[in-house]
């Protein structure tokens, strides 16, 4: 009799594990940056001081992993200390340089209610030397600068499109 109960329990656990979604999309408000973001998993926050284009900035970073991809959003308030375009260009160069990557595709990107940005698709290397595909977006809203990025073994444009489309004014 114990054997059938063990089998039922095992089948129940397997069935329930299949019910959990790979991507559990949730919207977060990024106060005081006046932006909302849609993440496919619960992001872990971190704040650190960074130097971008010669300016020390307090940068907030949110990141998580789901479905074999890493999703991250970083943002900082320039407080009118530097032109956003200069900071974003330097940020893009640093990000791609850290990955030893060159853009495969670069295009302008318009976020509804926020403004224009630059979207880049690139292939590079992780710190351990393994290959990584990146889909990244840099943009400014007021005095705030943002970077959204999806990193995975291979590029998934549809997944990046969903993540980027979730960036909007609250």
CSV table of N, CA and C in Angstrom, one decimal:
chain,number,residue,atom,x,y,z
A,1,UNK,N,0.8,-1.2,0.0
A,1,UNK,CA,0.0,0.0,0.0
A,1,UNK,C,0.8,1.3,0.0
A,2,UNK,N,2.0,1.2,0.6
A,2,UNK,CA,2.9,2.4,0.7
A,2,UNK,C,3.3,2.8,-0.7
A,3,UNK,N,3.6,1.9,-1.6
A,3,UNK,CA,4.1,2.2,-2.9
A,3,UNK,C,3.1,3.0,-3.7
A,4,UNK,N,1.8,2.7,-3.8
A,4,UNK,CA,0.9,3.6,-4.5
A,4,UNK,C,0.9,5.0,-3.9
A,5,UNK,N,0.9,5.2,-2.6
A,5,UNK,CA,0.9,6.5,-2.0
A,5,UNK,C,2.1,7.3,-2.4
A,6,UNK,N,3.3,6.6,-2.4
A,6,UNK,CA,4.5,7.3,-2.8
A,6,UNK,C,4.5,7.8,-4.2
A,7,UNK,N,3.9,6.9,-5.1
A,7,UNK,CA,3.8,7.2,-6.5
A,7,UNK,C,2.8,8.4,-6.6
A,8,UNK,N,1.7,8.4,-5.9
A,8,UNK,CA,0.8,9.6,-6.0
A,8,UNK,C,1.4,10.9,-5.5
A,9,UNK,N,2.2,10.8,-4.4
A,9,UNK,CA,2.9,12.0,-3.9
A,9,UNK,C,3.9,12.5,-4.9
A,10,UNK,N,4.7,11.6,-5.5
A,10,UNK,CA,5.6,12.0,-6.5
A,10,UNK,C,5.0,12.6,-7.7
A,11,UNK,N,3.9,12.0,-8.2
A,11,UNK,CA,3.2,12.6,-9.4
A,11,UNK,C,2.6,14.0,-9.0
A,12,UNK,N,2.1,14.1,-7.8
A,12,UNK,CA,1.6,15.4,-7.4
A,12,UNK,C,2.7,16.5,-7.4
A,13,UNK,N,3.8,16.2,-6.9
A,13,UNK,CA,4.9,17.1,-6.8
A,13,UNK,C,5.4,17.5,-8.2
A,14,UNK,N,5.5,16.5,-9.1
A,14,UNK,CA,5.8,16.8,-10.5
A,14,UNK,C,4.8,17.7,-11.2
A,15,UNK,N,3.5,17.4,-11.0
A,15,UNK,CA,2.5,18.2,-11.6
A,15,UNK,C,2.5,19.6,-11.1
A,16,UNK,N,2.7,19.8,-9.8
A,16,UNK,CA,2.7,21.1,-9.2
A,16,UNK,C,4.0,21.9,-9.7
A,17,UNK,N,5.1,21.2,-9.9
A,17,UNK,CA,6.3,21.9,-10.4
A,17,UNK,C,6.1,22.4,-11.8
A,18,UNK,N,5.3,21.7,-12.6
A,18,UNK,CA,5.0,22.2,-13.9
A,18,UNK,C,4.1,23.4,-14.0
A,19,UNK,N,3.3,23.6,-12.9
A,19,UNK,CA,2.4,24.7,-12.8
A,19,UNK,C,3.1,26.0,-12.6
A,20,UNK,N,4.3,26.0,-12.0
A,20,UNK,CA,5.0,27.2,-11.7
A,20,UNK,C,5.6,27.8,-13.0
A,21,UNK,N,5.2,29.0,-13.2
A,21,UNK,CA,5.7,29.6,-14.5
A,21,UNK,C,7.2,30.0,-14.5
A,22,UNK,N,7.8,29.9,-15.6
A,22,UNK,CA,9.2,30.2,-15.8
A,22,UNK,C,9.3,31.7,-15.5
A,23,UNK,N,8.4,32.5,-16.1
A,23,UNK,CA,8.5,33.9,-16.0
A,23,UNK,C,7.2,34.4,-15.2
A,24,UNK,N,7.5,34.9,-14.0
A,24,UNK,CA,6.4,35.4,-13.2
A,24,UNK,C,6.5,37.0,-13.2
A,25,UNK,N,5.9,37.6,-14.3
A,25,UNK,CA,6.1,39.0,-14.5
A,25,UNK,C,5.4,39.8,-13.4
A,26,UNK,N,6.1,40.8,-13.0
A,26,UNK,CA,5.5,41.7,-11.9
A,26,UNK,C,6.0,43.1,-12.2
A,27,UNK,N,5.2,44.1,-11.9
A,27,UNK,CA,5.5,45.5,-12.2
A,27,UNK,C,6.0,46.1,-10.9
A,28,UNK,N,7.1,46.9,-11.0
A,28,UNK,CA,7.7,47.6,-9.9
A,28,UNK,C,7.7,49.1,-10.1
A,29,UNK,N,7.5,49.9,-9.1
A,29,UNK,CA,7.6,51.3,-9.2
A,29,UNK,C,9.0,51.7,-8.8
A,30,UNK,N,9.7,52.5,-9.6
A,30,UNK,CA,11.1,52.9,-9.3
A,30,UNK,C,11.1,54.3,-8.8
A,31,UNK,N,10.5,54.5,-7.7
A,31,UNK,CA,10.5,55.8,-7.0
A,31,UNK,C,11.9,56.1,-6.5
A,32,UNK,N,12.4,57.2,-6.6
A,32,UNK,CA,11.8,58.5,-7.1
A,32,UNK,C,12.1,58.7,-8.5
A,33,UNK,N,12.5,57.7,-9.3
A,33,UNK,CA,12.9,57.9,-10.7
A,33,UNK,C,11.7,58.1,-11.6
A,34,UNK,N,10.5,58.0,-11.1
A,34,UNK,CA,9.3,58.2,-12.0
A,34,UNK,C,9.2,57.3,-13.1
A,35,UNK,N,9.5,56.0,-12.9
A,35,UNK,CA,9.4,55.0,-13.9
A,35,UNK,C,8.9,53.7,-13.3
A,36,UNK,N,8.2,52.9,-14.1
A,36,UNK,CA,7.8,51.6,-13.7
A,36,UNK,C,8.5,50.6,-14.6
A,37,UNK,N,8.8,49.4,-14.0
A,37,UNK,CA,9.5,48.3,-14.8
A,37,UNK,C,8.8,47.0,-14.6
A,38,UNK,N,8.8,46.2,-15.6
A,38,UNK,CA,8.2,44.9,-15.5
A,38,UNK,C,9.3,43.8,-15.5
A,39,UNK,N,9.4,43.1,-14.4
A,39,UNK,CA,10.4,42.0,-14.3
A,39,UNK,C,9.8,40.7,-14.3
A,40,UNK,N,10.5,39.7,-14.9
A,40,UNK,CA,10.0,38.3,-15.0
A,40,UNK,C,10.2,37.5,-13.7
A,41,UNK,N,10.8,38.1,-12.7
A,41,UNK,CA,11.2,37.4,-11.5
A,41,UNK,C,11.4,38.5,-10.4
A,42,UNK,N,11.5,38.1,-9.2
A,42,UNK,CA,11.7,39.1,-8.1
A,42,UNK,C,13.1,39.6,-8.1
A,43,UNK,N,13.3,40.9,-8.5
A,43,UNK,CA,14.7,41.5,-8.6
A,43,UNK,C,15.3,41.8,-7.2
A,44,UNK,N,16.6,41.6,-7.1
A,44,UNK,CA,17.3,41.9,-5.9
A,44,UNK,C,17.9,43.3,-6.1
A,45,UNK,N,17.7,44.2,-5.1
A,45,UNK,CA,18.2,45.6,-5.3
A,45,UNK,C,19.6,45.7,-4.7
A,46,UNK,N,20.3,46.7,-5.3
A,46,UNK,CA,21.7,47.0,-4.8
A,46,UNK,C,21.9,48.5,-5.1
A,47,UNK,N,22.5,49.2,-4.2
A,47,UNK,CA,22.9,50.6,-4.5
A,47,UNK,C,24.4,50.7,-4.3
A,48,UNK,N,25.1,51.4,-5.2
A,48,UNK,CA,26.5,51.6,-5.1
A,48,UNK,C,27.0,52.9,-5.8
A,49,UNK,N,28.1,53.4,-5.4
A,49,UNK,CA,28.7,54.6,-6.0
A,49,UNK,C,29.4,54.1,-7.2
A,50,UNK,N,29.2,54.8,-8.3
A,50,UNK,CA,29.9,54.5,-9.6
A,50,UNK,C,30.4,55.9,-10.1
A,51,UNK,N,31.4,55.8,-11.0
A,51,UNK,CA,32.0,56.9,-11.7
A,51,UNK,C,31.6,56.8,-13.2
A,52,UNK,N,30.8,57.7,-13.7
A,52,UNK,CA,30.4,57.6,-15.1
A,52,UNK,C,30.7,59.0,-15.7
A,53,UNK,N,31.5,59.0,-16.7
A,53,UNK,CA,31.9,60.2,-17.4
A,53,UNK,C,32.5,61.3,-16.5
A,54,UNK,N,33.2,60.8,-15.5
A,54,UNK,CA,33.9,61.7,-14.5
A,54,UNK,C,33.0,62.2,-13.4
A,55,UNK,N,31.8,61.6,-13.3
A,55,UNK,CA,30.9,62.0,-12.2
A,55,UNK,C,30.6,60.9,-11.3
A,56,UNK,N,30.7,61.1,-10.0
A,56,UNK,CA,30.3,60.1,-9.0
A,56,UNK,C,28.8,60.1,-8.8
A,57,UNK,N,28.2,58.9,-9.1
A,57,UNK,CA,26.8,58.8,-9.0
A,57,UNK,C,26.4,57.7,-8.1
A,58,UNK,N,25.3,57.8,-7.4
A,58,UNK,CA,24.7,56.8,-6.6
A,58,UNK,C,23.7,56.0,-7.5
A,59,UNK,N,24.1,54.8,-7.8
A,59,UNK,CA,23.3,54.0,-8.8
A,59,UNK,C,22.6,52.9,-8.1
A,60,UNK,N,21.3,52.8,-8.5
A,60,UNK,CA,20.5,51.7,-8.0
A,60,UNK,C,20.4,50.6,-9.1
A,61,UNK,N,20.6,49.4,-8.7
A,61,UNK,CA,20.6,48.3,-9.6
A,61,UNK,C,19.6,47.2,-9.1
A,62,UNK,N,18.8,46.7,-10.1
A,62,UNK,CA,17.8,45.6,-9.8
A,62,UNK,C,18.1,44.5,-10.7
A,63,UNK,N,18.2,43.3,-10.3
A,63,UNK,CA,18.5,42.2,-11.2
A,63,UNK,C,17.9,40.9,-10.7
A,64,UNK,N,17.6,40.0,-11.6
A,64,UNK,CA,17.2,38.6,-11.3
A,64,UNK,C,17.4,37.7,-12.5
A,65,UNK,N,17.2,36.4,-12.2
A,65,UNK,CA,17.4,35.4,-13.3
A,65,UNK,C,16.1,34.6,-13.5
A,66,UNK,N,15.8,34.3,-14.7
A,66,UNK,CA,14.6,33.5,-15.0
A,66,UNK,C,14.8,32.9,-16.4
A,67,UNK,N,14.4,31.7,-16.5
A,67,UNK,CA,14.4,31.1,-17.9
A,67,UNK,C,15.7,31.0,-18.5
A,68,UNK,N,16.8,31.0,-17.8
A,68,UNK,CA,18.2,30.9,-18.3
A,68,UNK,C,18.7,32.3,-18.7
A,69,UNK,N,18.0,33.4,-18.4
A,69,UNK,CA,18.5,34.7,-18.7
A,69,UNK,C,18.6,35.6,-17.5
A,70,UNK,N,19.4,36.6,-17.5
A,70,UNK,CA,19.6,37.5,-16.5
A,70,UNK,C,19.0,38.9,-16.9
A,71,UNK,N,18.2,39.5,-16.0
A,71,UNK,CA,17.5,40.7,-16.3
A,71,UNK,C,18.0,41.8,-15.3
A,72,UNK,N,18.4,42.9,-15.8
A,72,UNK,CA,18.9,44.0,-14.9
A,72,UNK,C,18.5,45.3,-15.4
A,73,UNK,N,18.3,46.2,-14.4
A,73,UNK,CA,18.0,47.6,-14.7
A,73,UNK,C,18.8,48.4,-13.7
A,74,UNK,N,19.5,49.4,-14.2
A,74,UNK,CA,20.3,50.3,-13.3
A,74,UNK,C,19.9,51.7,-13.7
A,75,UNK,N,19.9,52.5,-12.6
A,75,UNK,CA,19.5,53.9,-12.9
A,75,UNK,C,20.2,54.8,-11.8
A,76,UNK,N,20.4,56.1,-12.3
A,76,UNK,CA,21.0,57.1,-11.4
A,76,UNK,C,20.5,58.5,-11.7
A,77,UNK,N,20.4,59.4,-10.8
A,77,UNK,CA,20.0,60.7,-11.0
A,77,UNK,C,21.3,61.6,-11.2
A,78,UNK,N,21.3,62.2,-12.4
A,78,UNK,CA,22.5,63.1,-12.7
A,78,UNK,C,22.4,64.4,-12.0
A,79,UNK,N,21.2,64.8,-11.5
A,79,UNK,CA,21.0,66.1,-10.8
A,79,UNK,C,21.6,67.2,-11.6
A,80,UNK,N,21.5,67.1,-13.0
A,80,UNK,CA,22.0,68.1,-13.9
A,80,UNK,C,23.5,68.4,-13.8
A,81,UNK,N,24.3,67.4,-13.3
A,81,UNK,CA,25.7,67.6,-13.2
A,81,UNK,C,26.4,67.3,-14.5
A,82,UNK,N,25.7,66.6,-15.4
A,82,UNK,CA,26.4,66.3,-16.7
A,82,UNK,C,25.3,66.1,-17.7
A,83,UNK,N,25.7,66.3,-19.0
A,83,UNK,CA,24.7,66.0,-20.1
A,83,UNK,C,24.4,64.5,-20.1
A,84,UNK,N,23.1,64.2,-20.2
A,84,UNK,CA,22.7,62.8,-20.2
A,84,UNK,C,23.3,62.0,-21.3
A,85,UNK,N,23.3,62.6,-22.5
A,85,UNK,CA,23.8,61.9,-23.7
A,85,UNK,C,25.3,61.5,-23.5
A,86,UNK,N,26.1,62.4,-22.9
A,86,UNK,CA,27.5,62.1,-22.6
A,86,UNK,C,27.6,60.9,-21.7
A,87,UNK,N,26.9,60.9,-20.6
A,87,UNK,CA,26.9,59.8,-19.6
A,87,UNK,C,26.4,58.5,-20.2
A,88,UNK,N,25.3,58.5,-21.0
A,88,UNK,CA,24.8,57.3,-21.6
A,88,UNK,C,25.8,56.7,-22.6
A,89,UNK,N,26.4,57.6,-23.4
A,89,UNK,CA,27.4,57.1,-24.4
A,89,UNK,C,28.6,56.4,-23.6
A,90,UNK,N,29.1,57.0,-22.6
A,90,UNK,CA,30.2,56.4,-21.8
A,90,UNK,C,29.7,55.1,-21.2
A,91,UNK,N,28.5,55.1,-20.6
A,91,UNK,CA,28.0,53.9,-20.0
A,91,UNK,C,27.9,52.7,-21.0
A,92,UNK,N,27.4,53.0,-22.2
A,92,UNK,CA,27.3,52.0,-23.2
A,92,UNK,C,28.7,51.5,-23.6
A,93,UNK,N,29.7,52.4,-23.7
A,93,UNK,CA,31.1,51.9,-24.0
A,93,UNK,C,31.6,51.1,-22.9
A,94,UNK,N,31.4,51.4,-21.7
A,94,UNK,CA,31.9,50.6,-20.5
A,94,UNK,C,31.3,49.3,-20.5
A,95,UNK,N,30.0,49.2,-20.7
A,95,UNK,CA,29.2,48.0,-20.6
A,95,UNK,C,29.7,47.0,-21.7
A,96,UNK,N,29.8,47.5,-22.9
A,96,UNK,CA,30.3,46.6,-24.0
A,96,UNK,C,31.7,46.3,-23.8
A,97,UNK,N,32.6,47.2,-23.3
A,97,UNK,CA,34.0,46.9,-23.1
A,97,UNK,C,34.1,45.8,-22.0
A,98,UNK,N,33.4,45.9,-21.0
A,98,UNK,CA,33.4,44.9,-19.9
A,98,UNK,C,33.1,43.5,-20.4
A,99,UNK,N,32.3,43.4,-21.5
A,99,UNK,CA,31.9,42.1,-22.1
A,99,UNK,C,32.8,41.8,-23.3
A,100,UNK,N,33.8,42.6,-23.6
A,100,UNK,CA,34.6,42.4,-24.8
A,100,UNK,C,33.7,42.2,-26.0
A,101,UNK,N,32.7,43.1,-26.1
A,101,UNK,CA,31.7,43.0,-27.2
A,101,UNK,C,31.7,44.2,-28.0
A,102,UNK,N,31.3,44.1,-29.3
A,102,UNK,CA,31.0,45.2,-30.2
A,102,UNK,C,29.6,45.0,-30.6
A,103,UNK,N,28.9,46.1,-30.8
A,103,UNK,CA,27.5,46.0,-31.2
A,103,UNK,C,27.3,45.3,-32.5
A,104,UNK,N,26.4,44.3,-32.5
A,104,UNK,CA,26.0,43.6,-33.8
A,104,UNK,C,24.9,44.4,-34.5
A,105,UNK,N,24.1,45.0,-33.6
A,105,UNK,CA,23.0,45.8,-34.2
A,105,UNK,C,22.7,47.0,-33.2
A,106,UNK,N,22.6,48.2,-33.7
A,106,UNK,CA,22.3,49.3,-32.8
A,106,UNK,C,21.2,50.1,-33.5
A,107,UNK,N,20.2,50.5,-32.7
A,107,UNK,CA,19.1,51.3,-33.3
A,107,UNK,C,18.5,52.2,-32.2
A,108,UNK,N,17.8,53.2,-32.7
A,108,UNK,CA,17.1,54.1,-31.7
A,108,UNK,C,15.9,53.4,-31.3
A,109,UNK,N,15.5,53.8,-30.1
A,109,UNK,CA,14.3,53.1,-29.4
A,109,UNK,C,13.5,54.2,-28.8
A,110,UNK,N,12.2,54.1,-28.9
A,110,UNK,CA,11.4,55.1,-28.3
A,110,UNK,C,10.5,54.5,-27.2
A,111,UNK,N,10.7,55.0,-26.0
A,111,UNK,CA,9.9,54.5,-24.9
A,111,UNK,C,8.7,55.5,-24.8
A,112,UNK,N,7.5,54.9,-24.8
A,112,UNK,CA,6.3,55.7,-24.7
A,112,UNK,C,6.2,56.5,-23.4
A,113,UNK,N,6.1,57.8,-23.5
A,113,UNK,CA,6.0,58.6,-22.3
A,113,UNK,C,7.3,59.0,-21.7
A,114,UNK,N,8.4,58.4,-22.2
A,114,UNK,CA,9.7,58.7,-21.6
A,114,UNK,C,10.6,59.4,-22.6
A,115,UNK,N,10.8,58.9,-23.8
A,115,UNK,CA,11.6,59.5,-24.8
A,115,UNK,C,12.5,58.5,-25.5
A,116,UNK,N,13.4,59.0,-26.3
A,116,UNK,CA,14.3,58.2,-27.1
A,116,UNK,C,15.4,57.5,-26.3
A,117,UNK,N,15.8,56.3,-26.8
A,117,UNK,CA,16.9,55.6,-26.2
A,117,UNK,C,17.7,54.9,-27.3
A,118,UNK,N,18.7,54.2,-26.9
A,118,UNK,CA,19.5,53.5,-27.9
A,118,UNK,C,19.5,52.0,-27.5
A,119,UNK,N,19.1,51.1,-28.4
A,119,UNK,CA,19.1,49.7,-28.2
A,119,UNK,C,20.3,49.0,-28.9
A,120,UNK,N,20.9,48.1,-28.2
A,120,UNK,CA,22.1,47.4,-28.8
A,120,UNK,C,21.9,45.9,-28.6
A,121,UNK,N,22.2,45.2,-29.6
A,121,UNK,CA,22.4,43.7,-29.5
A,121,UNK,C,23.9,43.4,-29.7
A,122,UNK,N,24.4,42.6,-28.8
A,122,UNK,CA,25.9,42.3,-28.9
A,122,UNK,C,26.1,40.9,-28.4
A,123,UNK,N,27.3,40.4,-28.8
A,123,UNK,CA,27.8,39.1,-28.3
A,123,UNK,C,29.1,39.4,-27.7
A,124,UNK,N,29.3,38.8,-26.5
A,124,UNK,CA,30.6,39.0,-25.8
A,124,UNK,C,30.9,37.8,-24.9
A,125,UNK,N,31.6,38.2,-23.8
A,125,UNK,CA,32.0,37.1,-22.8
A,125,UNK,C,31.6,37.5,-21.4
A,126,UNK,N,31.3,36.5,-20.6
A,126,UNK,CA,31.0,36.7,-19.2
A,126,UNK,C,32.4,36.7,-18.5
A,127,UNK,N,32.4,37.1,-17.2
A,127,UNK,CA,33.7,37.2,-16.5
A,127,UNK,C,34.4,35.8,-16.5
A,128,UNK,N,33.6,34.7,-16.6
A,128,UNK,CA,34.3,33.4,-16.6
A,128,UNK,C,34.8,33.0,-18.0
A,129,UNK,N,34.6,33.8,-19.0
A,129,UNK,CA,35.0,33.6,-20.4
A,129,UNK,C,34.0,32.9,-21.3
A,130,UNK,N,32.9,32.5,-20.7
A,130,UNK,CA,31.8,31.9,-21.5
A,130,UNK,C,31.1,32.9,-22.4
A,131,UNK,N,30.5,32.5,-23.5
A,131,UNK,CA,29.9,33.4,-24.4
A,131,UNK,C,28.5,33.9,-23.8
A,132,UNK,N,28.2,35.1,-24.2
A,132,UNK,CA,26.9,35.7,-23.7
A,132,UNK,C,26.4,36.6,-24.8
A,133,UNK,N,25.1,36.5,-24.9
A,133,UNK,CA,24.4,37.5,-25.9
A,133,UNK,C,23.7,38.5,-25.0
A,134,UNK,N,23.8,39.8,-25.4
A,134,UNK,CA,23.2,40.9,-24.7
A,134,UNK,C,22.3,41.6,-25.5
A,135,UNK,N,21.2,42.0,-24.9
A,135,UNK,CA,20.2,43.0,-25.5
A,135,UNK,C,20.1,44.1,-24.5
A,136,UNK,N,20.5,45.3,-24.9
A,136,UNK,CA,20.6,46.4,-23.9
A,136,UNK,C,19.9,47.6,-24.4
A,137,UNK,N,19.5,48.4,-23.5
A,137,UNK,CA,18.8,49.7,-23.8
A,137,UNK,C,19.3,50.8,-22.8
A,138,UNK,N,19.7,51.9,-23.4
A,138,UNK,CA,20.1,53.1,-22.6
A,138,UNK,C,19.2,54.2,-22.9
A,139,UNK,N,18.7,55.0,-21.9
A,139,UNK,CA,17.9,56.1,-22.1
A,139,UNK,C,17.9,57.0,-20.9
A,140,UNK,N,17.3,58.2,-21.1
A,140,UNK,CA,17.2,59.2,-20.0
A,140,UNK,C,15.8,59.7,-19.9
A,141,UNK,N,15.4,60.0,-18.7
A,141,UNK,CA,14.1,60.6,-18.4
A,141,UNK,C,14.3,61.7,-17.4
A,142,UNK,N,14.2,62.9,-17.9
A,142,UNK,CA,14.5,64.0,-17.0
A,142,UNK,C,16.0,64.0,-16.6
A,143,UNK,N,16.3,64.1,-15.4
A,143,UNK,CA,17.7,64.1,-15.0
A,143,UNK,C,18.2,62.6,-14.7
A,144,UNK,N,17.3,61.6,-14.9
A,144,UNK,CA,17.7,60.2,-14.6
A,144,UNK,C,18.2,59.6,-15.9
A,145,UNK,N,19.2,58.7,-15.7
A,145,UNK,CA,19.7,57.9,-16.8
A,145,UNK,C,19.5,56.4,-16.4
A,146,UNK,N,19.2,55.6,-17.4
A,146,UNK,CA,18.9,54.2,-17.2
A,146,UNK,C,19.6,53.3,-18.2
A,147,UNK,N,19.8,52.0,-17.7
A,147,UNK,CA,20.3,51.0,-18.5
A,147,UNK,C,19.5,49.7,-18.2
A,148,UNK,N,18.8,49.1,-19.2
A,148,UNK,CA,18.1,47.9,-19.0
A,148,UNK,C,18.9,46.8,-19.9
A,149,UNK,N,19.1,45.6,-19.4
A,149,UNK,CA,19.8,44.6,-20.1
A,149,UNK,C,19.3,43.2,-19.9
A,150,UNK,N,19.3,42.4,-20.9
A,150,UNK,CA,19.0,41.0,-20.8
A,150,UNK,C,20.2,40.3,-21.3
A,151,UNK,N,20.8,39.4,-20.5
A,151,UNK,CA,21.9,38.5,-20.8
A,151,UNK,C,21.5,37.1,-20.9
A,152,UNK,N,21.9,36.4,-21.9
A,152,UNK,CA,21.6,34.9,-22.0
A,152,UNK,C,22.6,34.2,-22.9
A,153,UNK,N,22.5,32.9,-22.9
A,153,UNK,CA,23.5,32.2,-23.8
A,153,UNK,C,23.2,32.5,-25.3
A,154,UNK,N,22.0,32.7,-25.7
A,154,UNK,CA,21.7,33.1,-27.0
A,154,UNK,C,20.6,34.2,-27.0
A,155,UNK,N,20.7,35.1,-28.0
A,155,UNK,CA,19.8,36.3,-28.0
A,155,UNK,C,18.3,35.8,-28.1
A,156,UNK,N,17.5,36.4,-27.3
A,156,UNK,CA,16.0,36.2,-27.4
A,156,UNK,C,15.4,37.6,-27.5
A,157,UNK,N,15.2,38.0,-28.7
A,157,UNK,CA,14.6,39.3,-29.0
A,157,UNK,C,13.3,39.5,-28.4
A,158,UNK,N,12.4,38.5,-28.5
A,158,UNK,CA,11.0,38.6,-28.0
A,158,UNK,C,11.0,38.8,-26.4
A,159,UNK,N,11.9,38.1,-25.8
A,159,UNK,CA,12.0,38.3,-24.3
A,159,UNK,C,12.5,39.7,-23.9
A,160,UNK,N,13.5,40.2,-24.7
A,160,UNK,CA,14.0,41.5,-24.4
A,160,UNK,C,13.0,42.5,-24.8
A,161,UNK,N,12.2,42.3,-25.8
A,161,UNK,CA,11.1,43.2,-26.2
A,161,UNK,C,10.1,43.4,-25.1
A,162,UNK,N,9.7,42.3,-24.5
A,162,UNK,CA,8.8,42.3,-23.3
A,162,UNK,C,9.4,43.0,-22.2
A,163,UNK,N,10.6,42.8,-21.8
A,163,UNK,CA,11.3,43.5,-20.7
A,163,UNK,C,11.3,45.0,-21.0
A,164,UNK,N,11.8,45.4,-22.1
A,164,UNK,CA,11.9,46.8,-22.5
A,164,UNK,C,10.5,47.5,-22.6
A,165,UNK,N,9.5,46.8,-23.1
A,165,UNK,CA,8.2,47.4,-23.2
A,165,UNK,C,7.6,47.6,-21.8
A,166,UNK,N,8.1,46.9,-20.8
A,166,UNK,CA,7.5,47.2,-19.5
A,166,UNK,C,8.1,48.4,-18.8
A,167,UNK,N,9.0,49.1,-19.4
A,167,UNK,CA,9.6,50.3,-18.9
A,167,UNK,C,8.7,51.5,-19.3
A,168,UNK,N,8.1,52.2,-18.3
A,168,UNK,CA,7.2,53.2,-18.7
A,168,UNK,C,6.9,54.1,-17.5
A,169,UNK,N,6.4,55.3,-17.7
A,169,UNK,CA,6.0,56.1,-16.6
A,169,UNK,C,4.9,55.4,-15.7
A,170,UNK,N,4.9,55.6,-14.4
A,170,UNK,CA,3.9,54.9,-13.6
A,170,UNK,C,2.5,55.5,-13.8
